[in-house]
Structures are given as structure tokens and as C-alpha cells.
Amino acid sequence: MGKLPTFEELFRGCERSAVHLEMRDGYMRSDPAFIDWSEGKRFDPADRWRSWFDIVSETTGRGVAVRRARIVSEPVSDYIRFEHEVTDGLNVASGEQVRWLPRRRTTDFFLPGNDFWVFDEHLILINHFDGNGDSLEHEFSEDADLADLLSRAFEAVWDRAVPHASYRLG
């Protein structure tokens, strides 16, 4: 454990890759964007999350591969429907590659218990959430063994997952 760098610092310092594994069926259900979407209000995701869009666009523009894999239960939750709908206008538009993997296809994987980011195969940011999907804290680590374990878990999911453009909500 060490000083917790910001997302901006991690992305700006990143030289080769940033990978993110998401494994929950819902996050921050109190998020105004999710509530608006649930009520049928449409918005531009890149405008709603401008700072995220800008930092990822800047990072991918430097040639860094930013990849996100999402493990989802099927049939999917409303929150996953929301994420799927905004992915083109936010993640893909900023240069991020996104893949989806139905949870039932992960039984033979050993996966960590928390969502995480790994930057350049050695800087780790672990995401801790409460039962409602609200962020509790981030944990930063430079533990080489943990980075290797998480990177291998991500790659196993990535290799089996379906690219965003081809994934149909189950």
C-alpha cells in the first residue's frame, strides 16, 4: 500500500496499458445519470462525464491501450442495460476497448473478489464498493505478485469476452 494517486495521475503517467475489470451487476444506483436514464431522459455520455472522456481520450491518443472487461449476469440488470447503452458514447468514443462476458462463462476462472485497474502491468488500483454499488474507497498497490495475478485474471476474461459491438444483452 502506498499514497493513493488520482485517476488523472495514473492515466497521465501510463505508457503502455490500462486494464479494468468490472464484476458487479450494478454501481451507484443513486447516480443522477442512471436515474435520468431510468426515467427515459437521454443525454450525451461524453458531456455528462466530460473529465473522464477527456483523460481517457488523451491517454489513448498517446497510444496507450485502455481496455475494460465487464462480467455480467444474464439476463442483465437495468444498470448493465444503462452501461451498455452509454458505452458507445463514452468508453468507445474515447478510444477505450470494451468487452462483455456472461458470468456463466467464468466458472472455470479464478477471479479476484474486487474490481480493479492495472496500469502498465504494475500499478494497481482496487475498487471497493458497498452492497448497493456505491464506492467505499480505492486501494493502491505496487505489489508485483498481485499485479501479475490481476493481469492474468484480466487477460483470461478478455480472451473469452465478446467485443462491445457484438455483445447482445442477454
Short mmCIF file of C-alpha atoms in Angstrom, two decimals:
data_model
loop_
_atom_site.label_atom_id
_atom_site.label_comp_id
_atom_site.label_asym_id
_atom_site.label_seq_id
_atom_site.Cartn_x
_atom_site.Cartn_y
_atom_site.Cartn_z
CA MET A 1 0.00 0.00 0.00
CA GLY A 2 1.14 3.49 -0.68
CA LYS A 3 -0.07 7.00 -1.38
CA LEU A 4 -3.25 6.90 -3.38
CA PRO A 5 -2.63 8.57 -6.74
CA THR A 6 -5.55 10.13 -8.57
CA PHE A 7 -7.06 8.59 -11.70
CA GLU A 8 -5.64 11.53 -13.64
CA GLU A 9 -2.13 10.87 -12.33
CA LEU A 10 -2.38 7.16 -13.14
CA PHE A 11 -3.65 7.79 -16.65
CA ARG A 12 -1.22 10.62 -17.39
CA GLY A 13 1.70 8.52 -16.17
CA CYS A 14 0.59 5.45 -18.08
CA GLU A 15 2.82 4.49 -21.01
CA ARG A 16 1.50 1.18 -22.41
CA SER A 17 -1.72 -0.15 -20.94
CA ALA A 18 -4.57 0.43 -18.54
CA VAL A 19 -6.90 -2.51 -17.95
CA HIS A 20 -10.07 -2.54 -15.87
CA LEU A 21 -12.15 -5.49 -14.74
CA GLU A 22 -15.72 -4.87 -13.58
CA MET A 23 -17.66 -7.71 -11.98
CA ARG A 24 -20.74 -6.16 -10.37
CA ASP A 25 -24.25 -6.07 -11.83
CA GLY A 26 -24.84 -2.57 -10.55
CA TYR A 27 -22.98 0.51 -9.44
CA MET A 28 -24.08 3.77 -7.83
CA ARG A 29 -27.79 3.33 -8.46
CA SER A 30 -28.22 6.77 -6.88
CA ASP A 31 -26.20 8.26 -9.76
CA PRO A 32 -28.25 11.06 -11.36
CA ALA A 33 -27.28 9.80 -14.84
CA PHE A 34 -28.69 6.34 -14.10
CA ILE A 35 -31.83 7.88 -12.62
CA ASP A 36 -32.27 10.12 -15.69
CA TRP A 37 -31.76 7.13 -17.99
CA SER A 38 -34.25 5.07 -15.94
CA GLU A 39 -36.80 7.86 -16.42
CA GLY A 40 -36.25 7.88 -20.18
CA LYS A 41 -34.23 11.09 -20.27
CA ARG A 42 -31.47 10.91 -22.84
CA PHE A 43 -28.12 12.66 -22.64
CA ASP A 44 -24.69 12.67 -24.25
CA PRO A 45 -22.42 10.48 -22.07
CA ALA A 46 -19.30 12.33 -23.23
CA ASP A 47 -20.82 15.59 -21.96
CA ARG A 48 -22.11 14.05 -18.72
CA TRP A 49 -18.71 12.58 -17.85
CA ARG A 50 -16.50 15.13 -19.65
CA SER A 51 -13.45 14.80 -17.36
CA TRP A 52 -13.42 11.00 -17.75
CA PHE A 53 -13.88 11.26 -21.52
CA ASP A 54 -11.05 13.81 -21.77
CA ILE A 55 -8.49 11.89 -19.70
CA VAL A 56 -9.16 8.60 -21.49
CA SER A 57 -9.10 10.32 -24.91
CA GLU A 58 -5.80 11.96 -24.02
CA THR A 59 -4.38 8.63 -22.85
CA THR A 60 -5.49 6.59 -25.86
CA GLY A 61 -4.34 9.45 -28.10
CA ARG A 62 -0.80 8.85 -26.80
CA GLY A 63 -1.06 5.21 -27.94
CA VAL A 64 -1.89 3.67 -24.57
CA ALA A 65 -4.23 0.67 -24.84
CA VAL A 66 -7.17 1.21 -22.47
CA ARG A 67 -9.27 -1.93 -22.11
CA ARG A 68 -12.30 -2.67 -19.94
CA ALA A 69 -13.88 -6.08 -19.43
CA ARG A 70 -17.28 -6.46 -17.79
CA ILE A 71 -18.51 -9.72 -16.30
CA VAL A 72 -22.32 -9.65 -16.23
CA SER A 73 -25.15 -11.88 -15.09
CA GLU A 74 -27.76 -12.71 -17.70
CA PRO A 75 -30.43 -11.68 -18.06
CA VAL A 76 -28.72 -8.38 -17.33
CA SER A 77 -29.76 -5.87 -14.68
CA ASP A 78 -31.18 -2.47 -15.54
CA TYR A 79 -27.88 -0.95 -14.52
CA ILE A 80 -25.98 -3.11 -17.03
CA ARG A 81 -28.50 -2.08 -19.72
CA PHE A 82 -27.67 1.52 -18.84
CA GLU A 83 -23.90 0.86 -19.00
CA HIS A 84 -24.27 -0.93 -22.32
CA GLU A 85 -26.23 1.96 -23.80
CA VAL A 86 -23.75 4.65 -22.76
CA THR A 87 -20.62 2.65 -23.65
CA ASP A 88 -20.51 3.77 -27.31
CA GLY A 89 -20.81 7.47 -26.48
CA LEU A 90 -18.35 7.38 -23.57
CA ASN A 91 -15.93 4.47 -23.48
CA VAL A 92 -15.65 3.58 -27.17
CA ALA A 93 -15.77 7.23 -28.28
CA SER A 94 -12.80 8.00 -26.01
CA GLY A 95 -10.75 5.17 -27.53
CA GLU A 96 -11.36 2.56 -24.87
CA GLN A 97 -11.88 -1.06 -25.93
CA VAL A 98 -14.74 -2.78 -24.09
CA ARG A 99 -15.73 -6.42 -23.90
CA TRP A 100 -18.55 -8.24 -22.11
CA LEU A 101 -18.50 -11.73 -20.64
CA PRO A 102 -21.58 -13.54 -19.32
CA ARG A 103 -20.89 -14.67 -15.75
CA ARG A 104 -21.90 -18.26 -16.53
CA ARG A 105 -18.86 -18.49 -18.83
CA THR A 106 -16.42 -17.72 -15.96
CA THR A 107 -16.93 -20.80 -13.78
CA ASP A 108 -13.50 -22.20 -14.65
CA PHE A 109 -11.72 -18.90 -13.85
CA PHE A 110 -10.17 -17.89 -10.56
CA LEU A 111 -11.17 -14.26 -10.19
CA PRO A 112 -10.38 -11.66 -7.53
CA GLY A 113 -13.16 -10.50 -5.25
CA ASN A 114 -12.94 -6.84 -6.24
CA ASP A 115 -12.99 -4.74 -9.38
CA PHE A 116 -9.58 -3.31 -10.25
CA TRP A 117 -7.39 -1.33 -12.61
CA VAL A 118 -3.83 -2.31 -13.55
CA PHE A 119 -1.67 0.36 -15.19
CA ASP A 120 1.42 -0.67 -17.18
CA GLU A 121 1.27 -4.15 -15.62
CA HIS A 122 2.48 -2.92 -12.22
CA LEU A 123 0.37 -0.15 -10.68
CA ILE A 124 -2.87 -1.44 -9.13
CA LEU A 125 -5.99 0.41 -8.10
CA ILE A 126 -8.53 -1.81 -6.34
CA ASN A 127 -12.13 -0.60 -6.17
CA HIS A 128 -14.12 -1.34 -3.00
CA PHE A 129 -17.92 -1.00 -3.10
CA ASP A 130 -20.74 -1.42 -0.63
CA GLY A 131 -23.70 -3.74 -1.24
CA ASN A 132 -25.56 -1.05 -3.17
CA GLY A 133 -22.67 -0.48 -5.56
CA ASP A 134 -21.55 2.82 -4.05
CA SER A 135 -17.81 3.38 -3.95
CA LEU A 136 -16.31 2.99 -0.49
CA GLU A 137 -12.63 3.51 -1.22
CA HIS A 138 -9.78 2.81 -3.59
CA GLU A 139 -6.74 0.84 -2.55
CA PHE A 140 -3.41 1.42 -4.31
CA SER A 141 -0.64 -1.15 -4.56
CA GLU A 142 2.58 -1.80 -6.43
CA ASP A 143 2.82 -5.42 -5.31
CA ALA A 144 4.38 -7.27 -8.27
CA ASP A 145 2.80 -10.65 -7.45
CA LEU A 146 -0.65 -9.10 -7.12
CA ALA A 147 -0.19 -7.15 -10.35
CA ASP A 148 0.71 -10.37 -12.13
CA LEU A 149 -2.27 -12.23 -10.66
CA LEU A 150 -4.72 -9.45 -11.59
CA SER A 151 -3.23 -9.03 -15.05
CA ARG A 152 -3.61 -12.76 -15.73
CA ALA A 153 -7.21 -12.71 -14.48
CA PHE A 154 -7.98 -9.77 -16.74
CA GLU A 155 -6.41 -11.42 -19.79
CA ALA A 156 -8.34 -14.65 -19.21
CA VAL A 157 -11.60 -12.69 -19.14
CA TRP A 158 -10.57 -10.52 -22.11
CA ASP A 159 -9.71 -13.52 -24.26
CA ARG A 160 -13.13 -15.09 -23.73
CA ALA A 161 -15.24 -11.92 -23.69
CA VAL A 162 -17.35 -10.55 -26.55
CA PRO A 163 -16.38 -7.19 -28.10
CA HIS A 164 -18.87 -4.43 -27.28
CA ALA A 165 -20.06 -4.05 -30.89
CA SER A 166 -21.01 -7.74 -30.99
CA TYR A 167 -22.43 -8.23 -27.49
CA ARG A 168 -26.21 -8.51 -27.33
CA LEU A 169 -27.81 -8.02 -23.95
CA GLY A 170 -28.97 -11.33 -22.56
#
